[in-house]
Structure formats: structure tokens, C-alpha cells
Short mmCIF file of C-alpha atoms (C1' of nucleotides) in Angstrom, two decimals:
data_model
loop_
_atom_site.label_atom_id
_atom_site.label_comp_id
_atom_site.label_asym_id
_atom_site.label_seq_id
_atom_site.Cartn_x
_atom_site.Cartn_y
_atom_site.Cartn_z
CA MET A 9 -170.02 51.04 249.70
CA ARG A 10 -171.56 54.38 249.09
CA TYR A 11 -171.27 57.09 251.70
CA SER A 12 -173.42 60.01 252.69
CA PRO A 13 -172.48 63.55 251.65
CA GLU A 14 -171.66 64.31 255.28
CA HIS A 15 -169.30 61.37 255.33
CA LYS A 16 -167.48 62.72 252.29
CA ALA A 17 -167.31 66.22 253.71
CA ARG A 18 -165.91 64.82 256.94
CA ASN A 19 -163.15 62.94 255.15
CA HIS A 20 -162.41 65.96 252.97
CA GLU A 21 -161.90 67.96 256.15
CA LYS A 22 -159.69 65.29 257.66
CA ILE A 23 -157.45 65.14 254.60
CA LEU A 24 -157.19 68.92 254.49
CA SER A 25 -156.26 69.44 258.11
CA MET A 26 -153.92 66.45 258.14
CA ALA A 27 -152.22 67.86 255.04
CA ALA A 28 -152.03 71.33 256.58
CA ARG A 29 -150.18 69.78 259.48
CA THR A 30 -147.96 67.36 257.58
CA PHE A 31 -146.87 69.92 255.00
CA ARG A 32 -145.81 72.29 257.75
CA GLU A 33 -143.98 69.52 259.60
CA ARG A 34 -142.15 67.86 256.72
CA GLY A 35 -142.33 70.34 253.85
CA GLY A 36 -144.40 69.93 250.70
CA ASP A 37 -141.92 67.78 248.79
CA SER A 38 -141.35 65.35 251.63
CA SER A 39 -145.02 64.83 252.45
CA GLY A 40 -146.51 62.19 250.19
CA ILE A 41 -150.19 61.84 249.40
CA GLY A 42 -149.97 58.23 250.51
CA THR A 43 -148.74 59.23 253.95
CA VAL A 44 -151.45 61.82 254.44
CA MET A 45 -154.19 59.43 253.32
CA LYS A 46 -152.89 56.64 255.52
CA LYS A 47 -152.89 58.97 258.53
CA VAL A 48 -156.50 59.79 257.76
CA GLY A 49 -157.25 56.08 257.55
CA LEU A 50 -157.81 55.83 253.82
CA GLY A 51 -155.97 54.28 250.88
CA LYS A 52 -154.13 56.64 248.59
CA GLY A 53 -156.33 55.83 245.60
CA GLY A 54 -159.25 57.66 247.17
CA PHE A 55 -157.40 60.94 247.21
CA TYR A 56 -158.55 61.98 243.76
CA ARG A 57 -162.21 61.88 244.77
CA HIS A 58 -161.39 64.85 246.99
CA PHE A 59 -158.72 66.88 245.20
CA GLU A 60 -157.65 67.43 241.62
CA SER A 61 -153.95 67.07 242.26
CA LYS A 62 -151.29 67.38 244.93
CA ASP A 63 -150.74 71.01 243.94
CA ASP A 64 -154.43 71.63 244.49
CA LEU A 65 -154.25 70.07 247.95
CA PHE A 66 -151.15 72.10 248.72
CA VAL A 67 -152.81 75.42 248.00
CA GLU A 68 -155.93 74.48 249.95
CA ALA A 69 -153.92 73.14 252.86
CA VAL A 70 -151.89 76.33 253.02
CA GLY A 71 -155.13 78.29 253.10
CA ARG A 72 -156.40 76.08 255.87
CA ALA A 73 -153.18 76.53 257.81
CA PHE A 74 -153.40 80.32 257.58
CA ASP A 75 -156.99 80.09 258.71
CA GLU A 76 -156.15 77.96 261.76
CA MET A 77 -153.25 80.24 262.58
CA GLY A 78 -155.39 83.36 262.30
CA ARG A 79 -158.12 81.84 264.41
CA GLY A 80 -155.65 81.00 267.17
CA MET A 81 -154.12 84.45 267.15
CA VAL A 82 -157.45 86.25 267.27
CA GLU A 83 -158.53 83.97 270.08
CA VAL A 84 -155.66 84.84 272.39
CA ALA A 85 -155.85 88.49 271.43
CA LYS A 86 -159.56 88.69 272.26
CA SER A 87 -159.25 86.98 275.59
CA ALA A 88 -156.46 89.36 276.63
CA PRO A 89 -157.14 92.39 278.83
CA GLU A 90 -158.21 95.54 277.01
CA GLY A 91 -155.39 96.92 274.86
CA GLN A 92 -153.12 93.92 275.46
CA GLY A 93 -154.11 92.00 272.33
CA LEU A 94 -150.97 92.75 270.35
CA ARG A 95 -148.74 91.99 273.30
CA VAL A 96 -150.15 88.51 273.85
CA MET A 97 -150.04 87.77 270.11
CA ILE A 98 -146.33 88.60 270.00
CA GLU A 99 -145.68 86.56 273.13
CA ARG A 100 -147.56 83.60 271.76
CA TYR A 101 -145.89 83.78 268.37
CA LEU A 102 -142.41 84.01 269.86
CA SER A 103 -142.98 81.22 272.38
CA THR A 104 -141.14 77.94 272.86
CA PRO A 105 -144.28 75.88 272.20
CA HIS A 106 -144.68 77.60 268.84
CA ALA A 107 -141.02 77.03 268.02
CA ASN A 108 -141.43 73.35 268.88
CA SER A 109 -144.67 72.79 266.94
CA PRO A 110 -144.22 73.82 263.34
CA GLY A 111 -147.06 71.53 262.30
CA ILE A 112 -149.66 73.69 264.00
CA GLY A 113 -147.86 77.02 263.69
CA CYS A 114 -147.07 79.85 261.31
CA VAL A 115 -147.11 78.94 257.63
CA ILE A 116 -144.44 81.43 256.60
CA ALA A 117 -142.03 80.13 259.23
CA ALA A 118 -142.68 76.55 258.12
CA LEU A 119 -143.06 76.88 254.34
CA GLY A 120 -142.06 80.43 253.39
CA PRO A 121 -139.28 79.79 250.88
CA GLU A 122 -141.26 76.95 249.37
CA LEU A 123 -144.19 79.28 248.78
CA ALA A 124 -141.84 81.84 247.25
CA ARG A 125 -140.71 79.25 244.68
CA LYS A 126 -144.19 78.37 243.47
CA PRO A 127 -145.29 79.69 240.08
CA LEU A 128 -147.11 82.99 239.96
CA SER A 129 -150.55 81.40 239.54
CA VAL A 130 -150.12 79.43 242.77
CA ARG A 131 -148.63 82.38 244.64
CA LYS A 132 -151.61 84.51 243.74
CA ARG A 133 -153.99 82.00 245.30
CA ILE A 134 -151.81 81.81 248.40
CA GLU A 135 -151.65 85.58 248.62
CA ARG A 136 -155.39 85.69 249.17
CA SER A 137 -154.98 83.45 252.23
CA ILE A 138 -152.24 85.72 253.52
CA GLU A 139 -154.36 88.80 253.00
CA ALA A 140 -157.28 87.25 254.85
CA TYR A 141 -154.89 86.34 257.66
CA ARG A 142 -153.54 89.87 257.94
CA GLU A 143 -157.05 91.27 257.81
CA ARG A 144 -157.97 89.35 260.94
CA LEU A 145 -155.00 90.65 262.87
CA LEU A 146 -155.51 94.24 261.74
CA PRO A 147 -157.89 95.26 264.56
CA PHE A 148 -155.23 94.58 267.14
CA MET A 149 -152.57 96.77 265.55
CA PRO A 150 -151.96 100.35 266.62
CA GLY A 151 -151.96 103.12 264.00
CA GLN A 152 -154.19 105.93 262.81
CA THR A 153 -155.07 104.62 259.37
CA ARG A 154 -155.79 101.25 257.91
CA GLU A 155 -152.69 101.56 255.70
CA VAL A 156 -150.41 102.13 258.66
CA ARG A 157 -151.86 99.17 260.54
CA LEU A 158 -151.61 96.94 257.47
CA ALA A 159 -147.98 97.84 256.95
CA LYS A 160 -147.30 97.08 260.60
CA VAL A 161 -148.92 93.62 260.58
CA GLN A 162 -146.97 92.81 257.47
CA LEU A 163 -143.65 93.90 258.84
CA LEU A 164 -144.15 92.47 262.31
CA PHE A 165 -145.30 89.02 261.26
CA ALA A 166 -142.78 88.73 258.44
CA SER A 167 -139.97 89.61 260.85
CA MET A 168 -141.18 87.27 263.56
CA ALA A 169 -141.40 84.44 261.00
CA GLY A 170 -137.72 84.90 260.25
CA VAL A 171 -136.88 84.79 263.93
CA LEU A 172 -138.93 81.65 264.46
CA THR A 173 -137.31 79.88 261.53
CA THR A 174 -133.85 80.82 262.74
CA VAL A 175 -134.69 79.66 266.27
CA ARG A 176 -135.78 76.31 264.86
CA VAL A 177 -132.40 75.81 263.22
CA ALA A 178 -130.59 76.34 266.53
CA SER A 179 -129.87 73.05 268.30
CA SER A 180 -129.55 74.13 271.91
CA PRO A 181 -132.81 74.67 273.84
CA GLU A 182 -131.16 77.36 275.97
CA ARG A 183 -130.01 79.23 272.90
CA ARG A 184 -133.46 78.94 271.38
CA GLU A 185 -135.14 80.34 274.46
CA GLN A 186 -132.59 83.11 274.67
CA MET A 187 -133.17 84.11 271.07
CA LEU A 188 -136.93 84.07 271.58
CA ALA A 189 -136.68 86.19 274.72
CA GLU A 190 -134.48 88.71 272.97
CA ALA A 191 -136.90 88.92 270.05
CA ARG A 192 -139.96 89.25 272.31
CA LYS A 193 -138.34 92.16 274.08
CA PHE A 194 -137.48 93.86 270.81
CA PHE A 195 -140.82 93.45 269.07
CA LEU A 196 -142.85 94.34 272.15
CA LYS A 197 -140.83 97.49 272.51
CA SER A 198 -141.01 98.37 268.82
CA PHE A 199 -144.68 97.65 268.22
CA THR A 200 -146.59 98.02 271.46
CA GLU A 201 -145.01 101.10 272.98
CA ARG A 202 -146.47 104.34 271.77
CA MET B 27 -108.12 59.93 231.53
CA ARG B 28 -106.44 60.90 234.72
CA TYR B 29 -106.51 64.52 235.85
CA SER B 30 -104.21 66.67 237.88
CA PRO B 31 -105.03 67.44 241.53
CA GLU B 32 -105.72 71.05 240.52
CA HIS B 33 -108.20 69.81 237.96
CA LYS B 34 -110.04 67.83 240.62
CA ALA B 35 -110.02 70.74 243.05
CA ARG B 36 -111.37 73.00 240.33
CA ASN B 37 -114.27 70.66 239.58
CA HIS B 38 -114.94 70.19 243.29
CA GLU B 39 -115.25 73.95 243.57
CA LYS B 40 -117.53 74.15 240.57
CA ILE B 41 -119.87 71.49 241.94
CA LEU B 42 -119.95 73.17 245.33
CA SER B 43 -120.74 76.66 244.13
CA MET B 44 -123.23 75.43 241.55
CA ALA B 45 -124.97 73.43 244.28
CA ALA B 46 -124.93 76.42 246.62
CA ARG B 47 -126.75 78.35 243.95
CA THR B 48 -129.15 75.65 242.76
CA PHE B 49 -130.20 74.62 246.25
CA ARG B 50 -131.06 78.21 247.09
CA GLU B 51 -132.94 78.65 243.85
CA ARG B 52 -134.94 75.43 243.79
CA GLY B 53 -134.73 74.02 247.30
CA GLY B 54 -132.80 70.94 248.35
CA ASP B 55 -135.43 68.37 247.42
CA SER B 56 -136.03 69.80 243.97
CA SER B 57 -132.38 70.09 243.01
CA GLY B 58 -131.07 66.78 241.70
CA ILE B 59 -127.45 65.74 241.66
CA GLY B 60 -127.81 65.03 237.96
CA THR B 61 -128.88 68.61 237.27
CA VAL B 62 -126.03 70.11 239.25
CA MET B 63 -123.45 67.86 237.61
CA LYS B 64 -124.81 68.58 234.14
CA LYS B 65 -124.61 72.33 234.78
CA VAL B 66 -120.98 71.84 235.76
CA GLY B 67 -120.42 69.90 232.57
CA LEU B 68 -119.98 66.43 234.06
CA GLY B 69 -121.98 63.22 234.12
CA LYS B 70 -123.77 62.40 237.34
CA GLY B 71 -121.71 59.27 237.96
CA GLY B 72 -118.65 61.34 238.76
CA PHE B 73 -120.35 63.01 241.69
CA TYR B 74 -119.26 60.39 244.20
CA ARG B 75 -115.59 61.04 243.54
CA HIS B 76 -116.19 64.44 245.14
CA PHE B 77 -118.82 63.94 247.84
CA GLU B 78 -119.97 61.08 250.03
CA SER B 79 -123.67 61.67 249.51
CA LYS B 80 -126.21 64.31 248.62
CA ASP B 81 -126.62 65.16 252.31
CA ASP B 82 -122.90 65.73 252.48
CA LEU B 83 -123.05 68.07 249.49
CA PHE B 84 -126.01 69.87 251.01
CA VAL B 85 -124.21 70.69 254.23
CA GLU B 86 -121.09 71.82 252.41
CA ALA B 87 -123.07 73.86 249.90
CA VAL B 88 -124.93 75.60 252.71
CA GLY B 89 -121.59 76.40 254.30
CA ARG B 90 -120.35 77.76 251.03
CA ALA B 91 -123.49 79.86 250.60
CA PHE B 92 -123.08 81.42 254.04
CA ASP B 93 -119.48 82.12 253.22
CA GLU B 94 -120.33 83.86 249.93
CA MET B 95 -123.08 85.81 251.65
CA GLY B 96 -120.80 86.90 254.48
CA ARG B 97 -118.08 87.92 252.06
CA GLY B 98 -120.51 90.10 250.11
CA MET B 99 -121.87 91.76 253.23
CA VAL B 100 -118.44 92.52 254.65
CA GLU B 101 -117.40 93.90 251.29
CA VAL B 102 -120.15 96.49 251.06
CA ALA B 103 -119.81 97.33 254.74
CA LYS B 104 -116.09 97.95 254.41
CA SER B 105 -116.38 100.13 251.35
CA ALA B 106 -119.01 102.30 253.05
CA PRO B 107 -118.11 105.64 254.68
CA GLU B 108 -116.92 105.41 258.27
CA GLY B 109 -119.74 104.29 260.60
CA GLN B 110 -122.13 103.55 257.73
CA GLY B 111 -121.33 99.83 257.47
CA LEU B 112 -124.48 98.59 259.14
CA ARG B 113 -126.67 100.96 257.17
CA VAL B 114 -125.41 99.76 253.79
CA MET B 115 -125.69 96.12 254.88
CA ILE B 116 -129.33 96.59 255.78
CA GLU B 117 -129.98 98.44 252.54
CA ARG B 118 -128.30 95.77 250.51
CA TYR B 119 -130.06 92.92 252.29
CA LEU B 120 -133.47 94.52 251.90
CA SER B 121 -132.97 95.44 248.25
CA THR B 122 -134.96 94.44 245.19
CA PRO B 123 -131.96 92.73 243.58
CA HIS B 124 -131.57 90.55 246.66
CA ALA B 125 -135.29 89.73 246.65
CA ASN B 126 -135.02 88.77 242.98
CA SER B 127 -131.89 86.64 243.28
CA PRO B 128 -132.40 83.94 245.89
CA GLY B 129 -129.70 81.81 244.28
CA ILE B 130 -126.94 84.19 245.31
CA GLY B 131 -128.59 85.55 248.44
CA CYS B 132 -129.32 84.82 252.08
CA VAL B 133 -129.42 81.14 252.99
CA ILE B 134 -132.00 81.52 255.75
CA ALA B 135 -134.38 83.36 253.45
CA ALA B 136 -133.95 80.68 250.78
CA LEU B 137 -133.67 77.47 252.82
CA GLY B 138 -134.51 78.33 256.44
CA PRO B 139 -137.41 75.95 257.14
CA GLU B 140 -135.62 73.19 255.28
CA LEU B 141 -132.58 73.61 257.51
CA ALA B 142 -134.85 73.57 260.55
CA ARG B 143 -136.19 70.14 259.52
CA LYS B 144 -132.80 68.49 259.20
CA PRO B 145 -131.73 66.04 261.91
CA LEU B 146 -129.75 67.39 264.84
CA SER B 147 -126.42 66.10 263.52
CA VAL B 148 -126.84 68.06 260.30
CA ARG B 149 -128.14 71.16 262.06
CA LYS B 150 -125.07 71.21 264.28
CA ARG B 151 -122.78 71.30 261.27
CA ILE B 152 -124.87 74.05 259.71
CA GLU B 153 -124.82 76.01 262.94
CA ARG B 154 -121.08 76.36 262.66
CA SER B 155 -121.49 78.04 259.28
CA ILE B 156 -124.09 80.38 260.75
CA GLU B 157 -121.83 81.25 263.67
CA ALA B 158 -118.95 82.02 261.33
CA TYR B 159 -121.29 84.20 259.30
CA ARG B 160 -122.45 86.15 262.33
CA GLU B 161 -118.88 86.52 263.51
CA ARG B 162 -117.96 88.33 260.31
CA LEU B 163 -120.79 90.81 260.66
CA LEU B 164 -120.14 91.46 264.35
CA PRO B 165 -117.62 94.29 263.87
CA PHE B 166 -120.24 96.40 262.14
CA MET B 167 -122.83 96.14 264.89
CA PRO B 168 -123.22 98.78 267.57
CA GLY B 169 -123.16 97.76 271.22
CA GLN B 170 -120.83 97.89 274.20
CA THR B 171 -120.14 94.18 274.63
CA ARG B 172 -119.62 91.28 272.30
CA GLU B 173 -122.78 89.65 273.71
CA VAL B 174 -124.92 92.65 272.90
CA ARG B 175 -123.56 92.86 269.37
CA LEU B 176 -124.02 89.11 268.83
CA ALA B 177 -127.63 89.25 269.99
CA LYS B 178 -128.24 92.16 267.62
CA VAL B 179 -126.79 90.46 264.55
CA GLN B 180 -128.86 87.42 265.34
CA LEU B 181 -132.08 89.32 265.76
CA LEU B 182 -131.54 91.69 262.85
CA PHE B 183 -130.61 89.09 260.26
CA ALA B 184 -133.23 86.60 261.39
CA SER B 185 -135.90 89.28 261.13
CA MET B 186 -134.74 90.54 257.77
CA ALA B 187 -134.74 86.96 256.46
CA GLY B 188 -138.42 86.69 257.32
CA VAL B 189 -139.15 89.94 255.53
CA LEU B 190 -137.24 88.84 252.45
CA THR B 191 -139.04 85.50 252.31
CA THR B 192 -142.41 87.20 252.67
CA VAL B 193 -141.53 89.73 249.98
CA ARG B 194 -140.64 86.86 247.64
CA VAL B 195 -144.08 85.35 248.07
CA ALA B 196 -145.77 88.60 247.04
CA SER B 197 -146.60 88.69 243.33
CA SER B 198 -146.77 92.41 242.61
CA PRO B 199 -143.43 94.20 242.10
CA GLU B 200 -144.90 97.42 243.53
CA ARG B 201 -146.01 95.62 246.65
CA ARG B 202 -142.62 93.98 247.00
CA GLU B 203 -140.78 97.27 246.74
CA GLN B 204 -143.18 98.88 249.17
CA MET B 205 -142.66 96.12 251.73
CA LEU B 206 -138.90 96.36 251.33
CA ALA B 207 -138.93 100.14 251.76
CA GLU B 208 -141.06 99.88 254.88
CA ALA B 209 -138.71 97.27 256.34
CA ARG B 210 -135.59 99.25 255.47
CA LYS B 211 -136.99 102.26 257.28
CA PHE B 212 -137.87 100.20 260.33
CA PHE B 213 -134.60 98.29 260.69
CA LEU B 214 -132.44 101.32 259.96
CA LYS B 215 -134.28 103.23 262.64
CA SER B 216 -134.17 100.37 265.14
CA PHE B 217 -130.55 99.33 264.68
CA THR B 218 -128.52 102.26 263.40
CA GLU B 219 -129.86 105.18 265.42
CA ARG B 220 -128.22 105.95 268.70
"C1'" DT C 23 -84.09 56.24 230.12
"C1'" DG C 24 -87.57 52.93 229.19
"C1'" DT C 25 -91.25 49.90 230.49
"C1'" DA C 26 -94.86 47.82 233.29
"C1'" DC C 27 -98.12 48.70 236.51
"C1'" DA C 28 -101.17 51.32 239.83
"C1'" DT C 29 -104.13 55.12 240.44
"C1'" DC C 30 -108.33 57.44 240.20
"C1'" DA C 31 -111.52 61.29 237.95
"C1'" DG C 32 -114.85 60.61 234.99
"C1'" DT C 33 -118.54 57.83 232.04
"C1'" DG C 34 -123.00 56.03 231.34
"C1'" DA C 35 -125.91 52.15 232.07
"C1'" DA C 36 -128.35 49.89 235.68
"C1'" DC C 37 -130.34 49.36 240.39
"C1'" DG C 38 -134.10 49.97 243.70
"C1'" DC C 39 -137.24 53.07 245.53
"C1'" DG C 40 -140.99 56.24 246.40
"C1'" DC C 41 -143.76 59.25 244.33
"C1'" DG C 42 -148.11 61.27 241.78
"C1'" DT C 43 -151.47 59.56 239.07
"C1'" DT C 44 -154.57 56.18 236.67
"C1'" DC C 45 -157.60 52.39 236.44
"C1'" DA C 46 -160.76 48.52 236.85
"C1'" DC C 47 -163.35 47.22 240.34
"C1'" DT C 48 -166.63 47.12 244.72
"C1'" DG C 49 -170.86 47.71 246.93
"C1'" DA C 50 -174.13 50.46 249.71
"C1'" DT C 51 -177.32 53.99 248.83
"C1'" DG C 52 -180.36 56.98 245.99
"C1'" DT C 53 -183.49 57.19 242.11
"C1'" DA C 54 -186.71 55.76 238.26
"C1'" DC C 55 -190.35 53.08 236.99
"C1'" DT D 24 -194.21 48.70 247.48
"C1'" DG D 25 -190.85 46.26 244.88
"C1'" DT D 26 -187.23 45.93 241.52
"C1'" DA D 27 -183.66 47.35 238.31
"C1'" DC D 28 -180.32 50.54 237.56
"C1'" DA D 29 -177.14 54.61 238.29
"C1'" DT D 30 -174.01 56.81 241.32
"C1'" DC D 31 -169.74 57.50 243.37
"C1'" DA D 32 -166.40 57.21 247.73
"C1'" DG D 33 -163.17 54.14 248.42
"C1'" DT D 34 -159.69 50.08 247.26
"C1'" DG D 35 -155.34 48.41 245.84
"C1'" DA D 36 -152.62 47.12 241.99
"C1'" DA D 37 -150.23 49.10 238.22
"C1'" DC D 38 -148.14 52.91 235.44
"C1'" DG D 39 -144.26 55.94 234.32
"C1'" DC D 40 -140.92 58.86 236.09
"C1'" DG D 41 -137.00 60.92 238.36
"C1'" DC D 42 -134.14 60.36 241.92
"C1'" DG D 43 -129.78 58.85 244.76
"C1'" DT D 44 -126.60 55.48 244.44
"C1'" DT D 45 -123.73 51.62 242.51
"C1'" DC D 46 -120.89 49.49 239.21
"C1'" DA D 47 -117.85 47.88 235.53
"C1'" DC D 48 -115.22 50.22 232.69
"C1'" DT D 49 -111.81 53.89 230.46
"C1'" DG D 50 -107.50 55.92 229.84
"C1'" DA D 51 -104.10 59.59 230.89
"C1'" DT D 52 -100.81 60.35 234.35
"C1'" DG D 53 -97.75 59.17 238.25
"C1'" DT D 54 -94.66 55.74 240.21
"C1'" DA D 55 -91.54 51.60 240.71
"C1'" DC D 56 -88.00 49.15 238.89
#
DNA sequence: TGTACATCAGTGAACGCGCGTTCACTGATGTAC
DNA sequence: TGTACATCAGTGAACGCGCGTTCACTGATGTAC
């Protein structure tokens, strides 16, 4: 049964976004191609009509995940009152829903160390996704120059990723919420005031 | 060939510290029992005389890693001039050597998301190691009450872990050093002044 | 003190399992004549 | 317009591989008598 180009593109999309989610939820090593394909409704043999290898899918899925993440952040920032963009981004990032949904959340918090272990060639491809991500958040950062704002996005989102990861290790919901609240207070104070 | 109890304890130690290192370097899923045992100089069959399962080893190795990490931190803090303990801890954590040596460094930065994905029962055991770790660093934190100091250790080390992970993803050594320097400046200012 | 037996850390082959990848095949659609 | 053929997304079995775990075995030491 031959399919239309649109049909192929649609399935390609499905595999990509399902992988972006599954990798973040279970980690790259624990997410099998078979599982992803089954969730999409296809057999695992068909995978190689869409991607060269699992590594290839991984890099593309990470890119997709950064893209989704960036889109969501920009969305909340734009619909915030004038000058409140950064505040709502921090609040959204350090929220209980985000802590409870790694599959649709920050890539660094879900896969950071795994990305750090990839060979240089892979890391360089991933870096481009990260740079694009930071670029989108740049307009909402305070600072006179582009360099200052870039350094701030980097520092802020790297730090918040560490907090989110640590929160996710904690078992008690109260403790998690307490840690998030503490972190929100700190980062809001450090990055949005003057 | 039967061995003395000291001999067994010595090998148990070796397996544990080798695992603590290998897990941090390669991640739990990518570090096989066979590899660890071979590095220790034993066949993989002997593993089960020392540990119940790989999961068991993982939890114990993570505990060991936190212990090593805490020991190192306390060491530098204690040998610093009066009142400079926190400063040298931050500088050591956010150093290039630490960024380049995940195997002997921070557990959260090396295995954070993986810990977060473990079942509750495992996370609870790991939490105890984390609490012990934080307890050791507590004396070097500023703050009137124990609660304030505890919240600060938590926030500071979670944030720094995120920075370290992000730095490790970056491919350019200059960029890495620049990110570390920026972070050092920020955390020193935020946690050691006043 | 000497001897027979129990213990148990360690060996290395074997196990089942899931994975990434390959392969021969299918069959509806597009293309050539 | 009709017919023969090429294309190629998708199938599902099969492949090799490495892994965690099990198992029968070894043999030096500790213990019982």
C-alpha cells in the first residue's frame, strides 16, 4: 500500500513528537524504537523509512523538544502584561505541573547529563537547538547589551533546570512545592528586580 | 579458594567505588556489571556474592558518590580561611576540573534525571544520601536558623548542578569557562555577600 | 594434633530477554508507453 | 484510454549483540571432633 507524501510527512511528525516525549519521560536508553513506533500505531520495521538510526532520531527529537519548549515559553511571555514576560516564564518553569510532566518539559532537566555524555559531533548538533532556544527567550531578558542578556538566559535556565531535576528526585509533594516556591522567590528576585 | 573477611570487604569496597565512578561517567544504563567487575579485576559471576542486584548496587553506589562528594566539599571548606568556606565550595563546584571530571563529581549533575525516573522506593533510599550530603554542608551556609540554611544549601547546590550539566553539554572550552565564570560570580554574589 | 567436612568468594559458561538493525515481501499509487 | 512497470511506506520475522542473572563447580580456609 503506497501512501501520499502528506501521509509520510504526517507519520514522520508523529514519530518525532512521540519520541521527543518518550525520551524525556524514560531517558534515551530506556526508550526503544519499537515502543515509540507502537505508540504511533506502526510496526518497528517502518522506522528506517523515516530516520537513519536511533541516534539520528535522538538528535532530531531533542531539537523538536527544545522547539516545543521554546514555543511554550514565548507564548506565556507574550500573553503576559507588559514587562512581566520574564516573571511568568520563571513561574511557569518552576511550577508543579512542569515538575510533574517531564515528557513535555525542559530538555536539560530531563536529559541534561545524557546530552553531556554524547560524542562531540552529536553535542554540536544539539548545541544549535539550544542556541535557537535561547535566542527566542532573549527578548524577554533585561540587560543593556545582547551579550548581557544572553549570559542571563544561559545562567537562569541552566540553574532552574538543576532545581527542577532536584525537585523531581524528592518524593514528598509538600517538599517539592516548598523547594519550587523557594526557587521562584530567589530567581524572581535575582533576575526581575532592577 | 576461600578468602578472608578483610579480602571480601576490600573487594566490596572496590566494586562500590568503581561503580560510583563508572555510573557517573557513563550513566546507569550504559554501565554494565561486567565492565565494573572487570575493572576491579574480577569476573562478572562474582558480583552476586557482593550485591543482590544491579539496582541494589546502583543505590549504594549513588550513596557512596554523595559521600565522596560531601567529604571533598567539607575538606576544602574546612581548609579555607575563616568565613571563606562557602566561597571556596562554590569555586570548587563551578570549576573547570569539576566540569571535566563527572566520574568523581556531583551526583545530581551526572545522574540527576536518571534518579528522578527511579521508582519511589528507590528515590526514598537515595533521598537519605542527599539529606546526609546537605547536612554536611549546612555548617558553612549563612542564615539565622537551620531551616534557612537548609533551604539555601538545597537551592544553591541544585542550581549549580544545572549549570554544571549545561556547561558539560557545551562543546567549546572557552564557552564552558565563560559560563562557569559567569555562574561563579552570580552565586558568590547571591550567597556569600551579606 | 590430625583429619574430615562445611563454608563461601570467585569462575566462566549458559540462560532468557530486549534491543537496534536488516531483509524479503506487500500492494496501492504514480509514471511510461 | 488502457496496460505494464516502478516506487516506496509499511510489515513482521529474523539477525547479532550485550545485558542481568543463574548455575555447577573450584579450592583455600575455618571448624568440629
